[in-house]
Tab-separated table of C-alpha atoms in Angstrom:
chain	number	residue	atom	x	y	z
A	625	MET	CA	136.337	100.547	82.373
A	626	HIS	CA	133.647	100.364	79.691
A	627	ILE	CA	130.927	99.635	82.255
A	628	THR	CA	132.281	102.338	84.576
A	629	LYS	CA	132.046	104.913	81.786
A	630	GLN	CA	128.514	103.810	80.987
A	631	LEU	CA	127.525	104.140	84.639
A	632	LEU	CA	128.936	107.681	84.669
A	633	VAL	CA	126.755	108.511	81.665
A	634	LEU	CA	123.754	106.976	83.415
A	635	SER	CA	124.549	108.979	86.570
A	636	LEU	CA	124.641	112.168	84.496
A	637	LEU	CA	121.275	111.257	83.017
A	638	LEU	CA	119.815	110.762	86.506
A	639	LEU	CA	121.244	114.094	87.663
A	640	SER	CA	119.744	115.840	84.659
A	641	PHE	CA	116.378	114.372	85.588
A	642	HIS	CA	116.673	115.608	89.135
A	643	SER	CA	118.166	118.663	89.116
A	644	ILE	CA	94.411	120.595	80.586
A	645	SER	CA	91.726	119.699	80.385
A	646	LEU	CA	89.191	122.381	79.283
A	647	TYR	CA	85.760	122.047	80.832
A	648	SER	CA	82.550	122.642	78.919
A	649	GLN	CA	80.639	123.783	82.010
A	650	PRO	CA	81.240	127.356	83.366
A	651	PHE	CA	83.166	126.041	86.370
A	652	VAL	CA	84.100	122.854	88.214
A	653	VAL	CA	85.313	122.228	91.758
A	654	TYR	CA	87.905	119.638	92.813
A	655	PRO	CA	87.711	117.765	95.091
A	656	THR	CA	84.001	117.135	94.674
A	657	HIS	CA	83.583	116.658	98.449
A	658	ILE	CA	84.715	118.354	101.660
A	659	TYR	CA	86.636	116.140	104.066
A	660	PRO	CA	86.983	116.615	107.848
A	661	GLY	CA	90.162	118.541	108.597
A	662	GLU	CA	91.957	120.727	106.056
A	663	ASN	CA	90.888	121.051	102.398
A	664	VAL	CA	92.058	122.874	99.292
A	665	LEU	CA	89.185	123.297	96.808
A	666	THR	CA	90.339	124.265	93.310
A	667	ILE	CA	87.763	126.174	91.249
A	668	LYS	CA	88.360	126.122	87.480
A	669	SER	CA	86.537	128.137	84.820
A	670	SER	CA	86.913	127.099	81.192
A	671	SER	CA	87.148	130.573	79.647
A	672	LYS	CA	85.126	133.282	81.435
A	673	GLY	CA	87.554	134.125	84.225
A	674	ILE	CA	86.667	134.417	87.920
A	675	ARG	CA	85.835	137.836	89.432
A	676	ARG	CA	84.374	137.012	92.845
A	677	ILE	CA	83.585	133.981	95.031
A	678	THR	CA	81.119	133.875	97.920
A	679	THR	CA	80.166	130.905	100.089
A	680	ASN	CA	77.184	129.836	102.197
A	681	ILE	CA	77.046	127.071	104.797
A	682	SER	CA	74.045	124.842	105.267
A	683	PRO	CA	72.463	124.124	107.625
A	684	VAL	CA	73.317	127.577	108.950
A	685	GLN	CA	73.513	126.345	112.562
A	686	PHE	CA	76.622	124.336	111.600
A	687	ALA	CA	78.518	127.465	110.503
A	688	PRO	CA	80.771	127.451	113.632
A	689	PHE	CA	82.163	124.073	112.522
A	690	ILE	CA	83.588	125.260	109.184
A	691	GLU	CA	86.046	127.980	108.155
A	692	VAL	CA	86.596	129.263	104.601
A	693	GLY	CA	89.607	131.219	103.341
A	694	GLY	CA	90.327	132.673	99.908
A	695	ASP	CA	86.785	133.784	99.069
A	696	GLY	CA	85.790	137.342	98.152
A	697	SER	CA	87.086	139.382	95.211
A	698	VAL	CA	89.605	137.672	92.910
A	699	GLY	CA	91.975	140.004	91.088
A	700	GLY	CA	93.086	139.547	87.481
A	701	CYS	CA	90.153	137.390	86.311
A	702	PRO	CA	92.066	134.061	86.516
A	703	ASN	CA	90.564	130.819	85.242
A	704	GLU	CA	91.593	129.011	88.439
A	705	HIS	CA	91.411	129.873	92.146
A	706	ASP	CA	91.853	127.939	95.409
A	707	LEU	CA	89.674	128.022	98.524
A	708	ARG	CA	90.984	126.731	101.854
A	709	VAL	CA	88.292	125.034	103.904
A	710	SER	CA	88.683	123.725	107.471
A	711	LEU	CA	85.953	121.340	108.637
A	712	HIS	CA	85.986	120.611	112.375
A	713	LYS	CA	83.207	117.993	112.485
A	714	ALA	CA	83.000	114.517	110.979
A	715	ASP	CA	79.529	113.622	112.309
A	716	ARG	CA	77.436	116.407	110.759
A	717	ASN	CA	75.953	116.508	107.249
A	718	ILE	CA	77.450	119.882	106.333
A	719	ALA	CA	77.408	121.422	102.837
A	720	LEU	CA	79.160	124.431	101.318
A	721	THR	CA	77.508	126.385	98.496
A	722	ILE	CA	80.087	128.083	96.253
A	723	ASN	CA	78.783	131.073	94.262
A	724	VAL	CA	81.045	132.246	91.414
A	725	GLU	CA	80.700	135.578	89.627
A	726	PHE	CA	82.468	135.487	86.258
A	727	CYS	CA	84.202	138.361	84.540
A	728	ASP	CA	81.424	138.617	81.928
A	729	GLY	CA	78.910	139.357	84.711
A	730	SER	CA	77.260	135.910	84.780
A	731	THR	CA	77.024	133.813	87.972
A	732	GLN	CA	76.721	130.159	88.858
A	733	ALA	CA	76.564	128.133	92.078
A	734	ARG	CA	77.793	124.689	93.019
A	735	ASN	CA	76.955	122.706	96.178
A	736	ILE	CA	79.825	120.726	97.818
A	737	GLY	CA	78.968	118.396	100.690
A	738	ILE	CA	80.950	116.380	103.226
A	739	ASN	CA	82.263	113.110	101.805
A	740	LYS	CA	80.427	111.044	104.442
A	741	THR	CA	79.270	111.390	108.033
A	742	TRP	CA	80.718	109.231	110.788
A	743	THR	CA	79.323	108.064	114.111
A	744	LEU	CA	81.731	109.296	116.779
A	745	ASP	CA	81.976	107.409	120.077
A	746	GLU	CA	82.977	108.423	123.574
A	747	VAL	CA	84.723	105.340	124.985
A	748	PRO	CA	85.224	105.077	128.770
A	749	LEU	CA	88.268	103.327	130.216
A	750	GLU	CA	88.016	101.727	133.662
A	751	ASP	CA	88.899	103.820	136.681
A	752	VAL	CA	92.518	103.381	137.751
A	753	TYR	CA	94.852	104.471	140.537
A	754	VAL	CA	97.943	106.585	139.971
A	755	GLY	CA	100.715	104.359	138.641
A	756	ASP	CA	98.383	101.897	136.888
A	757	THR	CA	97.722	101.381	133.172
A	758	ALA	CA	94.237	100.863	131.728
A	759	CYS	CA	93.463	99.486	128.254
A	760	THR	CA	90.181	99.149	126.375
A	761	GLU	CA	89.000	98.247	122.899
A	762	PHE	CA	88.218	100.860	120.267
A	763	ARG	CA	86.591	99.988	116.957
A	764	ILE	CA	85.844	101.535	113.592
A	765	GLY	CA	83.709	100.203	110.759
A	766	ALA	CA	82.384	101.193	107.346
A	767	THR	CA	79.751	99.631	105.107
A	768	ALA	CA	81.504	100.778	101.920
A	769	PRO	CA	85.225	100.195	101.227
A	770	GLU	CA	87.362	102.688	103.176
A	771	TYR	CA	91.121	102.729	103.849
A	772	LEU	CA	92.437	103.372	107.347
A	773	ASP	CA	95.971	104.793	107.043
A	774	SER	CA	96.954	105.200	110.699
A	775	VAL	CA	95.761	105.881	114.252
A	776	THR	CA	97.214	108.644	116.435
A	777	ILE	CA	96.451	109.890	119.940
A	778	ASP	CA	96.954	113.510	120.951
A	779	ALA	CA	97.821	112.699	124.573
A	780	PRO	CA	101.306	111.944	125.963
A	781	ASN	CA	100.040	109.268	128.403
A	782	ALA	CA	98.101	107.201	125.831
A	783	TYR	CA	99.250	104.712	123.202
A	784	THR	CA	97.779	102.136	120.796
A	785	ARG	CA	98.181	98.357	120.443
A	786	PHE	CA	97.319	96.508	117.214
A	787	SER	CA	96.902	92.886	116.233
A	788	PHE	CA	97.086	93.908	112.571
A	789	PRO	CA	98.399	97.478	112.285
A	790	PRO	CA	97.128	99.876	109.597
A	791	PRO	CA	97.101	100.739	106.758
A	792	ILE	CA	94.155	98.411	106.236
A	793	GLN	CA	90.987	98.345	104.134
A	794	LEU	CA	87.628	98.506	105.922
A	795	GLY	CA	84.266	97.442	104.575
A	796	GLY	CA	81.583	95.295	106.192
A	797	VAL	CA	83.795	94.183	109.107
A	798	GLU	CA	84.737	96.230	112.169
A	799	TYR	CA	88.416	96.920	112.753
A	800	ARG	CA	89.362	96.664	116.429
A	801	TYR	CA	92.415	97.878	118.309
A	802	GLU	CA	93.362	98.767	121.878
A	803	VAL	CA	94.019	102.141	123.470
A	804	CYS	CA	96.000	102.211	126.719
A	805	PHE	CA	96.448	105.055	129.204
A	806	VAL	CA	99.278	105.315	131.746
A	807	ALA	CA	97.987	107.086	134.875
A	808	ASP	CA	100.526	109.396	136.459
A	809	ARG	CA	98.340	112.116	138.060
A	810	PRO	CA	94.814	112.166	139.529
A	811	GLY	CA	92.083	113.716	137.419
A	812	LEU	CA	89.390	113.172	134.823
A	813	TYR	CA	90.934	112.987	131.356
A	814	ARG	CA	89.374	113.239	127.913
A	815	PHE	CA	91.591	112.696	124.863
A	816	PRO	CA	90.981	112.328	121.093
A	817	VAL	CA	91.801	109.042	119.354
A	818	ILE	CA	92.223	109.953	115.694
A	819	THR	CA	91.730	107.490	112.845
A	820	TRP	CA	93.247	108.851	109.640
A	821	MET	CA	91.060	107.781	106.716
A	822	ARG	CA	92.357	107.856	103.133
A	823	ARG	CA	90.798	110.413	100.770
A	824	ASP	CA	89.377	109.348	97.411
A	825	GLU	CA	90.403	112.719	95.974
A	826	VAL	CA	93.844	114.070	96.898
A	827	SER	CA	94.292	117.833	96.737
A	828	GLY	CA	96.591	120.452	98.214
A	829	GLY	CA	98.918	117.805	99.621
A	830	TYR	CA	96.168	116.283	101.797
A	831	SER	CA	95.777	112.541	101.220
A	832	ASN	CA	93.766	111.527	104.307
A	833	TYR	CA	91.473	113.079	106.909
A	834	PRO	CA	90.879	112.752	110.688
A	835	VAL	CA	87.916	111.044	112.354
A	836	ALA	CA	88.212	111.338	116.145
A	837	ASP	CA	86.584	109.235	118.832
A	838	THR	CA	87.131	110.302	122.446
A	839	GLY	CA	88.647	108.313	125.282
A	840	VAL	CA	87.593	109.121	128.873
A	841	ILE	CA	89.332	107.912	132.036
A	842	ARG	CA	89.259	108.792	135.744
A	843	VAL	CA	92.541	108.468	137.634
A	844	LYS	CA	92.223	108.175	141.435
A	845	PRO	CA	94.950	108.777	144.021
A	846	ARG	CA	96.318	105.815	145.918
A	847	PRO	CA	94.495	105.118	149.192
A	848	GLY	CA	95.838	107.338	151.941
A	849	ASN	CA	96.734	110.167	149.507
A	850	VAL	CA	94.836	113.380	148.847
A	851	ILE	CA	91.176	113.280	147.890
A	852	LEU	CA	90.530	113.305	144.150
A	853	GLU	CA	89.237	116.574	142.800
A	854	GLU	CA	87.559	115.876	139.465
A	855	ILE	CA	88.329	118.664	137.023
A	856	PRO	CA	87.055	118.009	133.469
A	857	ILE	CA	89.433	118.956	130.674
A	858	ASP	CA	87.963	121.346	128.123
A	859	THR	CA	88.606	119.987	124.620
A	860	SER	CA	86.130	122.238	122.800
A	861	GLN	CA	88.998	124.153	121.150
A	862	TRP	CA	90.856	121.030	120.065
A	863	LEU	CA	91.797	120.804	116.402
A	864	PRO	CA	93.176	117.645	114.785
A	865	PRO	CA	96.936	117.605	114.122
A	866	LYS	CA	97.937	118.480	110.598
A	867	GLU	CA	98.432	115.502	108.303
A	868	VAL	CA	101.947	114.971	106.924
A	869	THR	CA	102.414	114.280	103.194
A	870	ASP	CA	105.639	113.405	101.359
A	871	PRO	CA	106.769	116.770	99.877
A	872	THR	CA	108.821	115.092	97.092
A	873	THR	CA	106.078	113.276	95.166
A	874	PHE	CA	107.508	114.628	91.863
A	875	ARG	CA	109.971	111.682	91.757
A	876	SER	CA	110.140	107.995	92.636
A	877	VAL	CA	113.778	107.936	93.827
A	878	ALA	CA	115.939	109.862	91.347
A	879	VAL	CA	113.987	109.949	88.077
A	880	PRO	CA	111.065	112.381	87.634
A	881	ASN	CA	107.557	110.995	87.301
A	882	ALA	CA	104.436	112.765	85.955
A	883	ILE	CA	103.614	114.736	89.135
A	884	ILE	CA	104.073	118.538	89.299
A	885	PRO	CA	104.230	120.193	92.755
A	886	PRO	CA	101.968	123.203	93.493
A	887	LYS	CA	102.847	126.594	92.013
A	888	GLY	CA	105.596	128.387	93.938
A	889	ARG	CA	107.036	125.209	95.517
A	890	ALA	CA	110.860	125.009	95.384
A	891	PHE	CA	113.360	122.367	96.458
A	892	VAL	CA	117.102	121.798	96.854
A	893	GLY	CA	118.800	118.491	97.528
A	894	SER	CA	121.829	116.266	97.378
A	895	TYR	CA	122.448	112.714	96.166
A	896	ASP	CA	125.409	110.946	97.764
A	897	VAL	CA	126.712	114.383	98.883
A	898	LEU	CA	128.328	115.340	95.530
A	899	GLY	CA	125.233	115.202	93.316
A	900	LEU	CA	123.194	118.391	93.660
A	901	THR	CA	119.643	119.087	92.487
A	902	ALA	CA	117.192	121.999	92.652
A	903	GLY	CA	113.837	122.900	91.188
A	904	TYR	CA	110.994	125.419	91.156
A	905	ALA	CA	107.328	125.014	90.187
A	906	LEU	CA	106.692	127.972	87.898
A	907	THR	CA	103.000	127.009	87.633
A	908	ASP	CA	100.833	124.096	88.747
A	909	ASN	CA	101.741	122.446	85.439
A	910	LEU	CA	105.424	123.377	84.911
A	911	LEU	CA	108.493	122.386	86.996
A	912	LEU	CA	112.017	123.670	86.250
A	913	PHE	CA	115.133	121.637	87.180
A	914	ALA	CA	118.847	122.238	87.684
A	915	GLY	CA	121.479	119.722	88.772
A	916	GLY	CA	125.128	118.858	88.766
A	917	ALA	CA	128.068	116.995	90.243
A	918	VAL	CA	130.575	119.262	91.964
A	919	PRO	CA	134.302	118.426	91.699
A	920	THR	CA	135.824	117.410	95.030
A	921	PRO	CA	138.529	119.540	96.729
A	922	ASP	CA	141.313	117.120	95.779
A	923	ASP	CA	140.167	117.501	92.142
A	924	TRP	CA	140.523	121.267	92.468
A	925	GLY	CA	144.144	120.892	93.504
A	926	GLY	CA	144.915	118.151	91.029
A	927	VAL	CA	145.873	115.716	93.776
A	928	ASN	CA	144.241	112.783	92.015
A	929	GLY	CA	145.296	113.919	88.568
A	930	ASP	CA	141.656	113.936	87.338
A	931	MET	CA	138.828	116.462	87.518
A	932	PHE	CA	135.233	115.388	86.879
A	933	GLY	CA	132.182	117.657	86.874
A	934	ALA	CA	128.655	117.693	85.473
A	935	TRP	CA	125.662	120.031	85.227
A	936	SER	CA	122.191	120.073	83.674
A	937	LEU	CA	119.123	122.271	83.144
A	938	GLY	CA	115.618	121.277	82.159
A	939	GLY	CA	111.947	121.180	82.946
A	940	LYS	CA	108.790	119.115	82.717
A	941	GLY	CA	105.152	120.001	82.149
A	942	GLY	CA	102.263	117.797	83.185
A	943	THR	CA	98.603	117.530	84.117
A	944	GLU	CA	96.091	115.105	85.619
A	945	LEU	CA	94.106	113.484	82.785
A	946	PHE	CA	91.638	111.846	85.148
A	947	GLU	CA	91.486	110.733	88.776
A	948	LYS	CA	94.862	109.352	89.977
A	949	PHE	CA	96.307	109.325	86.412
A	950	ASN	CA	98.890	111.962	85.437
A	951	VAL	CA	100.953	112.508	82.295
A	952	ALA	CA	104.014	114.707	81.732
A	953	GLY	CA	106.683	115.509	79.183
A	954	GLY	CA	110.082	117.082	79.690
A	955	TYR	CA	113.484	117.988	78.305
A	956	HIS	CA	116.939	118.245	79.887
A	957	PHE	CA	120.245	119.537	78.580
A	958	GLY	CA	123.410	118.426	80.369
A	959	GLN	CA	127.158	118.139	80.065
A	960	SER	CA	129.911	116.220	81.866
A	961	THR	CA	133.653	116.904	81.742
A	962	LEU	CA	136.708	114.776	82.561
A	963	ASP	CA	140.067	116.588	82.566
A	964	LYS	CA	143.299	114.726	83.371
A	965	GLU	CA	146.336	116.448	84.823
A	966	PHE	CA	148.850	115.033	82.333
A	967	THR	CA	147.026	116.676	79.350
A	968	PRO	CA	146.987	120.303	80.545
A	969	ASP	CA	145.955	121.827	77.208
A	970	GLU	CA	143.129	119.409	76.390
A	971	VAL	CA	139.857	118.359	77.993
A	972	ASP	CA	140.072	114.573	77.902
A	973	SER	CA	136.347	113.871	77.670
A	974	ARG	CA	133.223	115.966	77.264
A	975	ILE	CA	129.750	114.394	76.923
A	976	THR	CA	126.834	116.604	75.879
A	977	LEU	CA	123.270	115.394	76.439
A	978	HIS	CA	119.887	116.343	75.011
A	979	VAL	CA	117.177	114.288	76.749
A	980	PRO	CA	113.489	114.528	75.780
A	981	TYR	CA	111.216	112.204	77.780
A	982	ALA	CA	107.623	111.441	78.759
A	983	ALA	CA	106.139	109.992	81.953
A	984	VAL	CA	102.875	108.537	83.222
A	985	SER	CA	101.925	108.021	86.880
A	986	TYR	CA	99.009	106.306	88.570
A	987	GLY	CA	98.124	106.499	92.241
A	988	THR	CA	98.024	108.903	95.166
A	989	ASP	CA	100.700	110.617	97.244
A	990	ASP	CA	100.646	107.546	99.530
A	991	SER	CA	101.256	104.930	96.809
A	992	ARG	CA	102.104	105.531	93.174
A	993	VAL	CA	103.647	103.661	90.238
A	994	SER	CA	105.317	105.557	87.373
A	995	LEU	CA	106.852	104.797	83.994
A	996	THR	CA	109.302	107.265	82.429
A	997	GLY	CA	110.843	106.809	78.991
A	998	GLY	CA	112.676	108.832	76.385
A	999	TYR	CA	115.784	109.165	74.259
A	1000	ALA	CA	119.223	110.455	75.236
A	1001	PHE	CA	121.100	112.179	72.404
A	1002	LYS	CA	124.750	111.948	73.529
A	1003	ARG	CA	127.687	113.624	71.809
A	1004	HIS	CA	131.143	112.432	72.934
A	1005	SER	CA	134.320	114.434	72.439
A	1006	THR	CA	137.395	112.438	73.553
A	1007	TRP	CA	141.097	113.266	73.502
A	1008	ILE	CA	142.932	110.060	72.513
A	1009	THR	CA	146.588	109.584	73.522
A	1010	THR	CA	146.861	105.781	73.566
A	1011	ASP	CA	146.956	105.000	69.810
A	1012	PRO	CA	150.317	103.270	69.080
A	1013	VAL	CA	150.540	104.717	65.522
A	1014	LEU	CA	148.669	108.024	65.334
A	1015	PRO	CA	149.655	111.131	67.283
A	1016	PRO	CA	147.235	112.410	69.961
A	1017	LEU	CA	143.955	113.412	68.352
A	1018	ARG	CA	140.387	114.322	69.242
A	1019	ASP	CA	137.643	111.846	68.374
A	1020	GLU	CA	133.999	112.995	68.277
A	1021	TYR	CA	131.064	110.621	67.887
A	1022	ASN	CA	127.421	110.097	68.864
A	1023	ASP	CA	126.251	107.409	71.275
A	1024	ASP	CA	122.461	107.933	71.349
A	1025	ALA	CA	120.285	105.546	73.344
A	1026	ALA	CA	116.696	104.991	74.396
A	1027	PHE	CA	115.917	104.526	78.101
A	1028	ALA	CA	113.026	103.496	80.326
A	1029	VAL	CA	112.539	103.660	84.100
A	1030	LEU	CA	109.885	101.889	86.176
A	1031	GLY	CA	109.506	103.339	89.655
A	1032	GLY	CA	107.141	103.644	92.560
A	1033	ASP	CA	106.691	104.300	96.265
A	1034	TYR	CA	104.437	103.042	99.067
A	1035	ARG	CA	103.614	104.630	102.397
A	1036	LEU	CA	104.190	102.473	105.482
A	1037	GLY	CA	103.344	104.944	108.249
A	1038	ARG	CA	102.883	108.582	109.190
A	1039	HIS	CA	106.466	109.547	108.252
A	1040	TRP	CA	107.756	106.509	106.303
A	1041	LYS	CA	107.781	105.197	102.739
A	1042	VAL	CA	109.649	102.632	100.679
A	1043	ALA	CA	110.602	103.549	97.105
A	1044	GLY	CA	112.326	101.887	94.174
A	1045	GLU	CA	113.354	102.193	90.533
A	1046	ALA	CA	114.542	99.863	87.790
A	1047	LEU	CA	116.492	101.593	84.990
A	1048	TRP	CA	117.245	100.386	81.468
A	1049	MET	CA	119.342	102.267	78.918
A	1050	GLY	CA	120.281	100.983	75.471
A	1051	SER	CA	123.973	101.832	75.707
A	1052	VAL	CA	124.503	100.554	79.269
A	1053	ASP	CA	125.341	96.889	79.878
A	1054	VAL	CA	123.809	96.639	83.362
A	1055	LEU	CA	120.263	97.036	84.680
A	1056	PRO	CA	120.528	99.017	87.949
A	1057	ILE	CA	117.800	98.499	90.551
A	1058	VAL	CA	117.453	101.086	93.313
A	1059	ALA	CA	115.660	100.428	96.634
A	1060	THR	CA	115.376	102.972	99.457
A	1061	GLY	CA	113.587	103.720	102.683
A	1062	ARG	CA	112.298	107.292	103.041
A	1063	TYR	CA	111.667	109.367	106.141
A	1064	PHE	CA	109.740	112.568	105.423
A	1065	THR	CA	108.209	115.582	107.116
A	1066	GLU	CA	106.368	118.547	105.622
A	1067	LYS	CA	109.676	120.188	104.656
A	1068	PHE	CA	112.208	117.474	103.771
A	1069	ALA	CA	112.666	113.847	102.701
A	1070	LEU	CA	115.658	111.635	103.548
A	1071	ASP	CA	116.274	108.476	101.452
A	1072	PHE	CA	118.767	105.750	102.304
A	1073	GLY	CA	119.253	102.462	100.458
A	1074	VAL	CA	121.306	100.679	97.814
A	1075	THR	CA	121.700	100.437	94.053
A	1076	TYR	CA	122.165	96.869	92.794
A	1077	ALA	CA	124.104	96.710	89.497
A	1078	GLY	CA	124.510	92.924	89.342
A	1079	ILE	CA	122.186	92.290	86.400
A	1080	ALA	CA	124.409	92.285	83.274
A	1081	LEU	CA	123.082	92.708	79.721
A	1082	ASN	CA	124.488	91.801	76.310
A	1083	GLY	CA	126.922	89.273	77.786
A	1084	ALA	CA	128.787	91.923	79.771
A	1085	GLU	CA	130.626	91.228	83.009
A	1086	VAL	CA	129.058	92.039	86.339
A	1087	PRO	CA	130.906	94.788	88.277
A	1088	PRO	CA	133.101	93.273	91.007
A	1089	ILE	CA	131.125	95.138	93.709
A	1090	PRO	CA	127.509	95.276	92.457
A	1091	LEU	CA	126.082	97.109	95.492
A	1092	VAL	CA	126.421	100.877	95.814
A	1093	PRO	CA	124.937	102.772	98.794
A	1094	ILE	CA	122.660	105.709	98.039
A	1095	ILE	CA	121.598	108.495	100.356
A	1096	SER	CA	119.715	111.634	99.430
A	1097	ALA	CA	118.237	114.613	101.245
A	1098	ILE	CA	115.762	116.989	99.615
A	1099	PHE	CA	114.477	120.142	101.318
A	1100	VAL	CA	111.221	121.718	100.114
A	1101	PHE	CA	110.060	125.276	100.772
């Protein structure tokens, strides 16, 4: 019973969790490069405020390959403003000149170029008849270290085969893989084969960028069928598919890390059905939380004789100190209640929590390790009816404890991650370890795994069933 009570306190703590640098130069731009595909460029001014932003593309003949949104007049003279830039070429040395007019009338320009140019290949596959499958080797190489996250093909009849599947680091050695095409109709087909390369600078939820070679194949009808009419497919309007990033990077599994989602981002979610969580990013540096554990319907009717509930409110503020390294601090207030049916005039147990904490995180949205630590100030108020001498009485006492959580996640594929946490708390006699698999899209993340509570501390007994399933769903909008 003692361990069970401690685990309830730890669960409440987890629910409560869930539920800048000034620059000396007039303005800076992050990221410092433009990547093929979608980009969010954040322009920051130390103190002057931004009135207007204009852009120029060089060389000018490459202007059709780049689109810029968010430029023009900026209302309110903010110190920070985002530009959205879409770059549709990876093999051209394109640069964007950003001209900023400040609210004191001064101006300054900054030149932002493509991160690197790639050599794009058109790879022919052998001619095939309808019903056959053709495969050929594709390759990608880089002289400097580069990370290949994944390979996708925007064609229903084509697929990839790997000896060593990505993610994989490139540098000095070509990476080779096969592309196969299943021929079902006559024609001349051109299709993009997209290698998703990891970005050095993550911004706006974009952690990699597309580099597309082109596969070409001619499919002929079987002898005796109609004559092949070769009709080229126009791919001039093709745009790479949008990259998918885990929308819940503000946590490892259940405990918050040092990452703050973009301003205006909100989320709602559930842990093991009964644990609820919600949050809203008030600014790019401040996230508000709410959480709780809702009593079950049989608790409402008193069928089990007990009613348990919990709730919490809090927030965390954070910033990126330098590349890939974030820090944050937060505070949560929470309360849990246990009310038994046979004591109708008394609440049997009420635990009140004040939880200040700090967190550090290192990594990108594809792989990150975080350490969160703090102190839980717990006030217990318990109605005691089991004393053999004294009449029923209320006992109030403090049970404060320090805690620390080591967590992290790692991306395995386009929609998949693994994540884990190890939790220590001074007043709890077990060391829970959580491991989950995560499936995510742009709008939600689904975790499923187990919590292992079989590591006992301070000579305590291990719970008879040390494995507890965990499932969570978080929706982001």
